[in-house]
XYZ file of C-alpha atoms in Angstrom:
388
model
C 126.045 194.652 15.588
C 129.551 194.046 16.701
C 129.360 197.186 18.797
C 126.103 195.961 20.286
C 127.602 192.650 21.329
C 130.556 194.410 22.829
C 128.315 196.717 24.860
C 128.415 195.629 28.495
C 124.815 196.662 29.134
C 123.609 194.418 26.377
C 125.337 191.436 27.954
C 123.845 192.296 31.347
C 120.361 192.479 29.917
C 120.726 189.111 28.153
C 122.036 187.498 31.344
C 119.089 188.887 33.277
C 116.667 187.483 30.696
C 118.227 184.064 30.930
C 118.047 184.192 34.731
C 114.364 185.088 34.647
C 113.690 182.333 32.144
C 115.542 179.761 34.253
C 113.704 180.806 37.407
C 110.361 180.513 35.678
C 111.196 177.024 34.443
C 112.333 175.746 37.854
C 109.279 177.190 39.619
C 106.859 175.582 37.181
C 108.620 172.205 37.642
C 108.180 172.396 41.417
C 104.502 173.161 41.022
C 104.056 170.132 38.787
C 105.802 167.882 41.373
C 103.633 169.174 44.207
C 100.456 168.689 42.182
C 101.486 165.133 41.296
C 102.268 164.358 44.934
C 98.872 165.640 45.996
C 97.142 163.445 43.446
C 99.192 160.417 44.544
C 98.287 161.053 48.196
C 94.607 161.142 47.376
C 94.852 157.915 45.407
C 96.586 156.156 48.449
C 93.458 156.472 50.655
C 91.750 153.040 51.207
C 89.075 151.193 53.186
C 89.383 147.880 55.060
C 87.138 145.828 57.354
C 88.570 144.278 60.507
C 86.612 141.216 61.641
C 86.076 139.584 65.035
C 86.955 142.515 67.247
C 86.038 141.802 70.910
C 83.986 144.250 72.958
C 85.339 145.790 76.150
C 82.450 146.133 78.635
C 82.956 148.805 81.272
C 80.714 147.949 84.219
C 81.003 147.018 87.892
C 81.390 143.276 87.306
C 81.196 142.447 91.001
C 77.573 143.562 91.191
C 76.170 143.493 87.671
C 75.929 140.993 84.894
C 75.286 142.055 81.289
C 73.739 139.974 78.536
C 72.954 140.773 74.912
C 76.400 141.688 73.645
C 77.596 139.859 70.528
C 80.850 137.988 71.080
C 82.629 140.164 68.486
C 81.920 142.993 66.049
C 83.360 144.146 62.717
C 85.024 147.545 62.272
C 85.309 149.254 58.886
C 88.165 151.781 58.732
C 89.155 154.203 55.966
C 92.085 156.557 55.491
C 95.655 156.577 54.251
C 96.567 153.092 53.124
C 99.692 152.885 55.261
C 97.750 153.735 58.448
C 94.871 151.465 57.491
C 97.234 148.572 56.810
C 99.087 149.107 60.082
C 95.825 149.309 62.085
C 94.446 146.157 60.488
C 97.654 144.278 61.213
C 98.169 145.369 64.820
C 94.524 145.868 65.877
C 95.836 148.388 68.365
C 92.431 149.795 69.305
C 89.387 148.714 71.352
C 85.651 148.631 70.789
C 84.123 149.789 74.066
C 80.721 149.897 75.730
C 81.135 152.805 78.156
C 79.328 154.156 81.209
C 77.082 151.136 81.724
C 77.037 151.619 85.518
C 75.018 154.775 85.066
C 72.297 152.889 83.185
C 71.310 150.639 86.080
C 69.313 147.410 86.027
C 67.104 146.951 82.950
C 67.157 146.701 79.157
C 69.039 149.386 77.212
C 70.084 150.148 73.635
C 73.616 151.533 73.492
C 76.190 152.613 70.890
C 79.647 151.108 70.704
C 82.694 153.335 70.229
C 86.247 152.706 69.048
C 89.110 153.925 71.216
C 92.760 154.137 70.188
C 92.262 154.645 66.427
C 94.363 157.172 64.536
C 92.552 160.528 64.109
C 93.323 160.261 60.376
C 90.981 157.275 60.137
C 87.228 157.172 59.821
C 85.448 154.112 61.190
C 82.108 152.377 61.406
C 81.261 149.574 63.865
C 78.921 146.816 62.692
C 76.505 146.604 64.405
C 76.520 150.240 65.519
C 73.972 149.661 68.293
C 73.241 146.686 70.576
C 70.411 145.994 72.976
C 71.654 144.751 76.336
C 70.140 143.705 79.628
C 71.780 144.627 82.924
C 70.861 142.471 85.910
C 72.158 141.813 89.344
C 75.023 139.351 89.276
C 74.887 135.975 90.984
C 77.702 133.463 91.464
C 77.021 129.897 92.567
C 78.952 126.619 92.657
C 77.497 123.403 91.222
C 78.756 119.833 91.126
C 79.436 118.285 87.713
C 77.596 115.110 86.712
C 78.905 112.670 84.106
C 76.475 111.257 81.572
C 77.473 108.245 79.508
C 75.862 105.225 77.882
C 77.149 101.917 79.256
C 75.802 100.037 76.236
C 78.913 100.932 74.248
C 81.097 99.027 76.729
C 82.152 95.542 75.576
C 80.131 92.702 77.154
C 83.178 91.344 78.951
C 84.000 94.677 80.602
C 82.395 96.954 83.151
C 82.838 100.592 84.077
C 83.935 101.962 87.410
C 83.008 105.271 89.016
C 83.685 108.251 86.695
C 86.170 110.834 87.955
C 86.561 114.467 86.873
C 89.539 116.709 87.433
C 87.145 119.417 88.696
C 84.234 118.075 90.694
C 82.535 121.493 90.862
C 82.295 124.526 88.597
C 81.478 128.137 89.388
C 78.588 129.620 87.416
C 78.249 133.367 86.973
C 75.174 134.973 85.491
C 72.052 136.903 86.168
C 70.176 135.956 89.307
C 67.149 134.887 87.254
C 69.287 132.628 85.033
C 71.224 131.003 87.886
C 67.928 130.231 89.622
C 66.858 128.236 86.545
C 69.878 125.894 86.605
C 68.709 122.280 86.852
C 71.616 120.281 85.473
C 75.367 120.811 85.163
C 76.974 117.935 83.296
C 79.364 116.620 80.695
C 78.255 114.088 78.092
C 80.817 111.408 77.218
C 81.169 110.813 73.473
C 80.000 107.432 72.225
C 82.444 104.770 71.150
C 81.946 101.127 70.182
C 83.108 98.073 72.167
C 85.272 100.005 74.608
C 87.818 97.778 76.369
C 90.069 100.365 78.025
C 89.763 103.409 80.269
C 87.894 106.379 78.789
C 89.655 109.757 79.090
C 87.975 112.774 77.456
C 88.121 116.559 77.900
C 84.580 117.846 77.495
C 82.665 121.145 77.687
C 80.401 121.637 80.695
C 76.732 121.928 79.712
C 74.318 123.948 81.855
C 70.602 123.388 81.266
C 67.259 124.218 82.835
C 64.571 121.717 83.825
C 63.412 121.409 80.203
C 66.894 120.738 78.854
C 67.479 124.182 77.359
C 71.053 125.484 77.608
C 71.492 128.588 79.750
C 73.681 131.612 79.054
C 76.130 131.665 81.959
C 79.861 132.019 82.445
C 81.623 128.890 83.697
C 84.857 128.487 85.566
C 86.216 126.134 84.371
C 84.261 125.712 81.149
C 85.803 122.270 80.416
C 86.658 119.275 82.584
C 88.554 116.058 81.954
C 86.576 112.880 82.613
C 88.186 109.521 83.375
C 86.034 106.376 83.434
C 87.834 103.168 84.445
C 86.948 100.190 82.239
C 87.922 96.793 83.668
C 87.213 93.180 82.755
C 84.167 91.835 84.565
C 85.765 89.843 87.413
C 84.522 88.013 90.466
C 85.749 85.571 93.111
C 83.560 82.515 93.574
C 83.977 79.357 95.654
C 84.947 76.110 93.955
C 82.435 73.252 94.156
C 83.860 69.776 93.497
C 81.523 67.340 91.760
C 82.217 63.606 91.810
C 81.921 61.971 88.406
C 82.788 58.546 87.029
C 82.144 55.033 88.314
C 83.054 54.350 91.957
C 84.633 51.043 92.952
C 82.424 48.643 94.881
C 82.250 49.039 98.667
C 84.312 52.288 98.548
C 83.284 55.849 99.316
C 85.047 59.014 98.138
C 85.559 62.352 99.786
C 86.794 65.262 97.638
C 88.774 68.168 99.005
C 91.158 70.925 97.844
C 94.689 70.213 98.994
C 95.454 73.867 99.733
C 92.495 74.881 101.861
C 93.320 78.586 101.436
C 92.698 78.340 97.678
C 89.062 77.370 97.779
C 87.984 80.251 95.502
C 88.829 81.224 91.941
C 88.849 84.634 90.227
C 86.952 84.598 86.947
C 86.495 87.075 84.113
C 83.923 86.932 81.366
C 80.599 88.175 80.096
C 78.973 90.669 82.412
C 75.658 88.920 83.056
C 77.195 85.447 83.404
C 79.836 86.527 85.897
C 77.375 88.543 87.969
C 74.962 85.613 88.201
C 77.603 82.949 88.890
C 77.668 82.051 92.607
C 80.090 79.086 92.486
C 82.460 77.411 90.052
C 81.775 73.709 89.403
C 84.737 71.391 88.885
C 84.220 67.728 87.939
C 86.510 65.106 89.519
C 86.551 61.645 87.908
C 87.002 58.884 90.508
C 86.836 55.961 88.073
C 89.409 53.218 88.938
C 90.615 55.069 92.056
C 90.849 52.617 94.950
C 93.085 54.461 97.378
C 93.546 58.000 98.660
C 95.319 60.133 96.071
C 96.021 63.765 95.065
C 95.450 64.986 91.516
C 96.211 68.256 89.700
C 93.054 69.176 87.801
C 92.872 71.750 84.996
C 89.965 74.083 85.610
C 87.722 74.250 82.539
C 86.447 77.557 81.138
C 82.685 77.683 81.312
C 80.864 79.177 78.342
C 81.123 82.944 78.646
C 84.161 82.834 80.970
C 87.304 84.209 79.345
C 89.869 83.627 82.084
C 90.221 81.940 85.438
C 92.831 82.197 88.165
C 94.258 79.834 89.250
C 94.061 77.618 86.174
C 94.760 74.408 88.150
C 93.770 72.982 91.516
C 95.202 70.122 93.529
C 92.354 67.908 94.658
C 92.704 65.203 97.281
C 90.465 62.142 96.791
C 90.108 60.349 100.111
C 88.999 56.726 99.715
C 87.295 54.879 102.581
C 85.208 51.745 103.027
C 81.771 52.598 101.808
C 79.531 52.965 104.841
C 76.621 51.643 102.838
C 78.747 48.646 101.791
C 79.670 47.979 105.441
C 76.028 48.063 106.333
C 75.291 45.605 103.633
C 78.205 43.484 104.722
C 77.055 43.638 108.309
C 73.583 42.810 107.178
C 74.950 39.973 105.180
C 77.030 38.857 108.158
C 74.036 39.299 110.356
C 71.959 37.395 107.881
C 74.617 34.752 107.659
C 74.806 34.667 111.441
C 71.093 34.571 111.628
C 71.041 31.901 109.063
C 73.758 30.081 110.920
C 71.828 30.462 114.104
C 68.768 29.226 112.410
C 70.706 26.328 111.030
C 72.152 25.655 114.387
C 68.775 25.845 115.999
C 67.403 23.595 113.370
C 70.237 21.252 113.883
C 69.794 21.291 117.572
C 66.137 20.872 117.120
C 66.731 18.088 114.788
C 69.296 16.652 117.147
C 66.944 17.086 119.925
C 64.221 15.378 118.084
C 66.594 12.694 117.019
C 67.847 12.238 120.519
C 64.405 11.920 121.982
C 63.769 8.495 120.468
C 67.241 7.516 121.512
C 66.599 8.688 124.980
C 63.330 6.865 124.883
C 65.101 3.868 123.647
C 67.710 4.352 126.288
C 65.064 4.843 128.842
C 63.337 1.819 127.653
C 66.618 0.009 127.638
C 67.286 1.186 131.174
C 63.847 0.083 132.211
C 64.425 -3.135 130.507
C 67.752 -3.423 132.239
C 66.248 -2.603 135.531
C 63.588 -5.199 134.868
C 66.214 -7.637 133.867
C 68.199 -6.749 136.880
C 65.260 -7.142 139.121
C 64.507 -10.432 137.492
C 68.055 -11.424 137.852
C 67.993 -10.430 141.496
C 64.872 -12.364 142.102
C 66.359 -15.371 140.457
C 69.491 -14.937 142.346
C 67.586 -14.605 145.556
C 65.602 -17.663 144.830
C 68.709 -19.588 144.039
C 70.234 -18.460 147.180
C 67.273 -19.561 149.164
C 67.323 -22.917 147.561
C 70.969 -23.443 148.333
C 70.356 -22.374 151.784
C 67.755 -24.975 152.214
């Protein structure tokens, strides 16, 4: 045995056996690793669904308009998990409807395809087929109307003319659809007791004559509406009303000291303000006997919330009452008349009293003349006697 161990050929043979054994072991280990890796690779394959993928429509959009496409589709992809995960995250592919120009005007059923996906992935688009209609394209511009209910405005306020940041919108659609357009509008949302300007950004609604919404593209699709809301206000002339007890024999004339301020601006309930044609102001002239100027606070009528100005300077001009003068003149005239009558009566009475006196005087004169004649006769006779 010792000779055998010392034999160089024996040692060479043993070394060769060990080498073969080691090679066999290493080779079998590599095979096991490769098999395991293959199994792991198969187990890493997965399936995911990508939602809301938009459709790219390839058609001459200047001349044709297509309807019938869903807004988005879902795409189910399967393959190695790393590629699937990356594709789902980046969405670096498109769902395309191709070669529509060759179809021409009409209704067609087409298949959608995915472009840009990794060749290692399998996919399915849901839905796989869509029915579309290709029509001639029509573009037309329409003005935008504003629809709102004024009943939600507070009673003391009124609305002005609505304004929109885009007065017109461009509608694009099939010729048959555009021809059906009857109304292009925005509807203002309701609010309660609005007291300030309304500002809302609203979608534009396109409807036919029966109120059905139409499938068209809008540019812009939204507009901003501004409706001014202001207090109900109005300028009305001031009417001065004389109140109180006037002094006897005096008349009063009322006037506004500043003749340029003969109107007032009022705010209040809508109906009241609209129907009010003048603003009455009472001026009390009791115990006023001479021309004077007064500052009068303007009262708020029922339903009026504010007034400008709040005060007025009123001049009260006092003069002799023309009716009193007439009465006075009448009285004077009556007194004069009465005086005249008295005077006439007096004269009449005097006259009648004087008549007997005159008669008496006349009689007295006659008597005197008779006496005188008698006296003359006597005197003449006496003279004759003496003469004899």
